[in-house]
XYZ file of C-alpha atoms in Angstrom:
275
model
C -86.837 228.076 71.197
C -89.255 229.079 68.203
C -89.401 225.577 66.553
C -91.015 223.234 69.093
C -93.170 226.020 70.777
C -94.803 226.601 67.357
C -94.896 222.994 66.761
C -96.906 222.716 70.143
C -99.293 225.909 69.482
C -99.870 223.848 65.843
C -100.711 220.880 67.472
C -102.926 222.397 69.811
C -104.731 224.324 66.935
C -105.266 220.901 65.488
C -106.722 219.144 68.688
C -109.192 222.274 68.772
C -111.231 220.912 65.595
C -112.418 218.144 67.073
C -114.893 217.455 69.924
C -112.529 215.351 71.908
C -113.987 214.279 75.720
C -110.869 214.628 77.730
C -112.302 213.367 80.826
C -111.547 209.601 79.312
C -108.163 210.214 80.155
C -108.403 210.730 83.667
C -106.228 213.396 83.772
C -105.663 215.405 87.476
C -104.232 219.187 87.397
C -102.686 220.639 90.630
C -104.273 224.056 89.652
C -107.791 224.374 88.252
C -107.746 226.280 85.486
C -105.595 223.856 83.875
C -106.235 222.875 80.420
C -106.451 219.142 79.032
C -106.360 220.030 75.924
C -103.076 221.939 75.887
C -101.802 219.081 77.967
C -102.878 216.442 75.107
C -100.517 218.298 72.512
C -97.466 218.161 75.100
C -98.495 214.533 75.779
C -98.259 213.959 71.644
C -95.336 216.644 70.656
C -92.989 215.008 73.074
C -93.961 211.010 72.328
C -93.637 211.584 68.879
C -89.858 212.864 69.049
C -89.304 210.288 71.079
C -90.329 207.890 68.476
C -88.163 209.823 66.397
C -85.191 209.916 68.686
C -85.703 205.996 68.817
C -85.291 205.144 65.769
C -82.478 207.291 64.844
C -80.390 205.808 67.816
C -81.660 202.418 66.667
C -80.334 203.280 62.977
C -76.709 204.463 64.982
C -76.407 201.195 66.768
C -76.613 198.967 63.412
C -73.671 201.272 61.867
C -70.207 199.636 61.562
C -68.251 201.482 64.198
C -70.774 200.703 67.047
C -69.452 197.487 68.759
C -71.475 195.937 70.669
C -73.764 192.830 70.966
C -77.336 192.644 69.874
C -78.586 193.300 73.500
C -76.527 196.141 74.361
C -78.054 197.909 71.329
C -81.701 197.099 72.532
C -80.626 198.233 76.076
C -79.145 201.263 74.921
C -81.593 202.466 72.780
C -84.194 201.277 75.845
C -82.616 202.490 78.822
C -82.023 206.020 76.821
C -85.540 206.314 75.933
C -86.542 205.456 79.481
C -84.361 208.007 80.715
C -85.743 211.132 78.384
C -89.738 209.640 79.631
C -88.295 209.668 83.793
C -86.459 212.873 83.321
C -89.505 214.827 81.904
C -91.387 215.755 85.420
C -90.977 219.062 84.320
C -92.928 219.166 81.279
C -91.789 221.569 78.010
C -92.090 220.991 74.130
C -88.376 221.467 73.425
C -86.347 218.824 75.360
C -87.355 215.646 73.452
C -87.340 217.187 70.219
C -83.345 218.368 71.142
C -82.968 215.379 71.753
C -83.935 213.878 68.164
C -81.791 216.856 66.569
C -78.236 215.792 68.379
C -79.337 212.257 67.391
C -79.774 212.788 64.076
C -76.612 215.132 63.933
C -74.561 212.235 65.341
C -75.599 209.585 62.622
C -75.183 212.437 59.792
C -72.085 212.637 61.579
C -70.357 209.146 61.657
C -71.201 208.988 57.376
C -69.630 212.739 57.426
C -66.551 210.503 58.794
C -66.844 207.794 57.478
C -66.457 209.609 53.996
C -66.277 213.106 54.069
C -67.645 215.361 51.634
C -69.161 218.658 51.170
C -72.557 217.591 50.776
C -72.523 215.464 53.988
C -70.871 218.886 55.767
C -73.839 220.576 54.488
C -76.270 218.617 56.242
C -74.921 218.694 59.061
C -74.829 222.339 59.135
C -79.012 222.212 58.338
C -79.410 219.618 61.057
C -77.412 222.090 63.389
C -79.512 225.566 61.825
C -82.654 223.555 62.611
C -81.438 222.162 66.010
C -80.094 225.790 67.663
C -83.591 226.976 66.513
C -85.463 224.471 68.469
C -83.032 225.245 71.453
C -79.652 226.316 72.020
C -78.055 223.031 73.536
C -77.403 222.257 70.249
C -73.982 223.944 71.083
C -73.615 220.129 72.327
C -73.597 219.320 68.665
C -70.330 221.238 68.522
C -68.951 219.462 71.462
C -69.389 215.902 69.812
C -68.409 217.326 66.473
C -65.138 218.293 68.176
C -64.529 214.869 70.289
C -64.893 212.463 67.240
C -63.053 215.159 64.250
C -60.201 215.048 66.858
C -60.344 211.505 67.663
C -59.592 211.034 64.111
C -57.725 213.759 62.830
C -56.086 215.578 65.437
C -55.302 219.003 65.543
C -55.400 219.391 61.893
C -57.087 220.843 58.699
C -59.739 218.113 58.480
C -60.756 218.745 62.298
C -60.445 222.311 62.319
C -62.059 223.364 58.933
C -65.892 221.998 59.621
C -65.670 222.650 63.538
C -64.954 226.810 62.867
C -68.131 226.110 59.768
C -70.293 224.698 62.487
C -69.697 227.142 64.783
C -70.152 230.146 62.591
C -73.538 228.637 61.333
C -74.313 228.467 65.809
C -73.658 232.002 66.444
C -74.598 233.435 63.413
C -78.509 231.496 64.103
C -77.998 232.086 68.335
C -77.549 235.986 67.421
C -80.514 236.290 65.080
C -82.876 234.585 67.570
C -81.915 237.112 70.342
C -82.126 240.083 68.170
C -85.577 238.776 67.110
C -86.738 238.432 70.838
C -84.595 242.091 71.508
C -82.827 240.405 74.437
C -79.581 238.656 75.535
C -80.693 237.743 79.246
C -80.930 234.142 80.371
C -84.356 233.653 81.564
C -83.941 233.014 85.870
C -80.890 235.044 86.857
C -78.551 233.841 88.754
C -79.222 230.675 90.110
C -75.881 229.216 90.972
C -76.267 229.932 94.844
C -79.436 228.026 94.848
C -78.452 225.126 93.045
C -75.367 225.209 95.574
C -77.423 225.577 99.109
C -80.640 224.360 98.522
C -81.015 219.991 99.238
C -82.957 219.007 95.747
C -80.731 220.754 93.479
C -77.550 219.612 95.100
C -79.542 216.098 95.061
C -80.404 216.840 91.061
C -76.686 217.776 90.974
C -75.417 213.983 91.984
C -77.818 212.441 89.860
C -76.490 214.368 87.045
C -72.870 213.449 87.724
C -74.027 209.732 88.199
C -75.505 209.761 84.452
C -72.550 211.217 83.222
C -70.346 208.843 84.880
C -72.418 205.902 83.302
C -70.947 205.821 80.214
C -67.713 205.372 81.212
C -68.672 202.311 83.248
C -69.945 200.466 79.980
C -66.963 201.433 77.514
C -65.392 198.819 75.499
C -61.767 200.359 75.275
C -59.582 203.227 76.149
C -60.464 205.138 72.877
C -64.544 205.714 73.785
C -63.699 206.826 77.390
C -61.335 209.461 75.529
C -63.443 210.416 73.474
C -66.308 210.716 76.185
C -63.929 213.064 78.211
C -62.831 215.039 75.566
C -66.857 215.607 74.754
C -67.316 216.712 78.314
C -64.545 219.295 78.297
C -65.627 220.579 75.175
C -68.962 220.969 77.408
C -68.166 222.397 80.107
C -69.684 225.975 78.761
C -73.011 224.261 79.196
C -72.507 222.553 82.260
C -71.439 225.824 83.332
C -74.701 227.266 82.576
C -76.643 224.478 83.556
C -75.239 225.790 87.359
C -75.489 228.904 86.722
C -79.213 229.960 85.112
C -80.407 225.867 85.372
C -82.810 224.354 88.438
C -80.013 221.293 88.832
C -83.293 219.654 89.993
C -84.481 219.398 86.460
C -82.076 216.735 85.808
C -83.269 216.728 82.320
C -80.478 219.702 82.477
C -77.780 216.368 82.226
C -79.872 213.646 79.544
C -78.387 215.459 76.557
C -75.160 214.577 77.911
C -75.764 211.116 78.946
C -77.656 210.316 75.595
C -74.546 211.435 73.244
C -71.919 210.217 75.971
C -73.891 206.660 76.007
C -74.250 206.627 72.024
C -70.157 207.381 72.145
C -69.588 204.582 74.667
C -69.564 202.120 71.586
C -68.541 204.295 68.907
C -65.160 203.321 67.799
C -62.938 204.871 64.722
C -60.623 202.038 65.046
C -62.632 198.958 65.436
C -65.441 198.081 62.723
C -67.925 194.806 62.702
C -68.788 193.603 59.773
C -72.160 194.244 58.522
């Protein structure tokens, strides 16, 4: 997770040339050796992604195959950004910014098929180099890639041929940033007892399962709830994980899901508004 951890040290660098009085902001630290400042640059990192992350899913409402009213695209985009801000109680630099990259891979993506072409393939292969290197739930990319290229084209050349390209450029990027930290082992073990036994995480684990469920709940037809499951399945190798080396209590395991499977709620192939 080089990208956003450099972005944070960078921003933190920054903050450090100016006399700043920190103490305006009030700010209370369980532990005292705490520091404000690095706090500040999480604080500005994260809310500027999610400005980011915003506006991209404000620029994927307005496209022609998302049907809905001019409400549900305020509450969507609202209720998704209010989700990423409650979710992040356990505070890193990479979540927010993730969730930008699948954003921005999912707009890239509906004008990939819309009209394919090789230049739109090639962007979405950046946005997915840039994404895995900022963390590796950009698999998820893959998984939505899979849903709507099937949705449309089946089991078929046009499905197949960028899906295997995407993947490649994953594991080929996943495998380099291992090698580079010399190591292939998740970072907390086995957890997948834990998450099973212990009250929070099997509390985190229901609220997870309610967020996916959402989605479905606010579908306009039979085609977005397919395409919603088949996203899931495709999935399930991170959901997998998420039980097995995740704190289910971090339910911000589950928003990367919920913001794609929400977007995909009101994506239709087959329907179109006119703009």
């Amino acid at each position: 997770r080089l990208l956003s951890s450099e972005l944070l040290l960078c921003i933190y660098d920054f903050l450090g040339r100016f006399d700043i009085n920190y103490d305006v902001f009030k700010l209370r630290f369980l532990s005292e050796d705490s520091e404000p400042r690095l706090h500040f640059a999480f604080y500005l990192l994260n809310t500027f992604f999610a400005m980011l992350f915003a506006g991209v899913v404000t620029f994927i409402t307005f496209c022609k195959n998302f049907i809905s009213t001019s409400s549900e695209k305020i509450l969507i985009t609202t209720i998704s950004t209010f989700v990423i801000a409650l979710t992040q109680f356990v505070l890193v630099p990479y979540d927010t910014s993730s969730y930008f990259f699948i954003a921005l891979f999912l707009l890239l993506l509906i004008q990939y098929l819309n009209k394919p072409d090789n230049y739109k393939l090639i962007l979405l292969v950046l946005t997915l180099i840039i994404s895995t290197i900022n963390r590796e739930s950009s698999a998820l990319s893959i998984s939505l890639a899979g849903a709507l290229l099937y949705s449309k084209y089946k089991v078929s050349k046009q499905s197949i041929t960028p899906i295997v390209i995407l993947v490649i450029s994953f594991i080929l990027v996943y495998i380099g940033l291992r090698l580079q930290a010399n190591h292939f082992r998740t970072n907390d073990g086995n957890l997948l007892m834990l998450n099973l036994t212990e009250p929070k995480n099997i509390l985190g684990g229901f609220f997870g399962i309610l967020l996916m469920a959402f989605p479905y709940l606010i579908s306009n037809h039979k085609e977005q709830k397919n395409n919603i499951t088949i996203f899931y399945l495709l999935s399930l190798p991170y959901i997998a994980m998420c039980f097995y080396t995740g704190i289910l209590y971090e339910v911000r395991l589950f928003v990367p899901l919920f913001l794609t499977a929400i977007i995909l709620s009101k994506y239709s192939q087959k329907h179109h508004v006119q703009q």
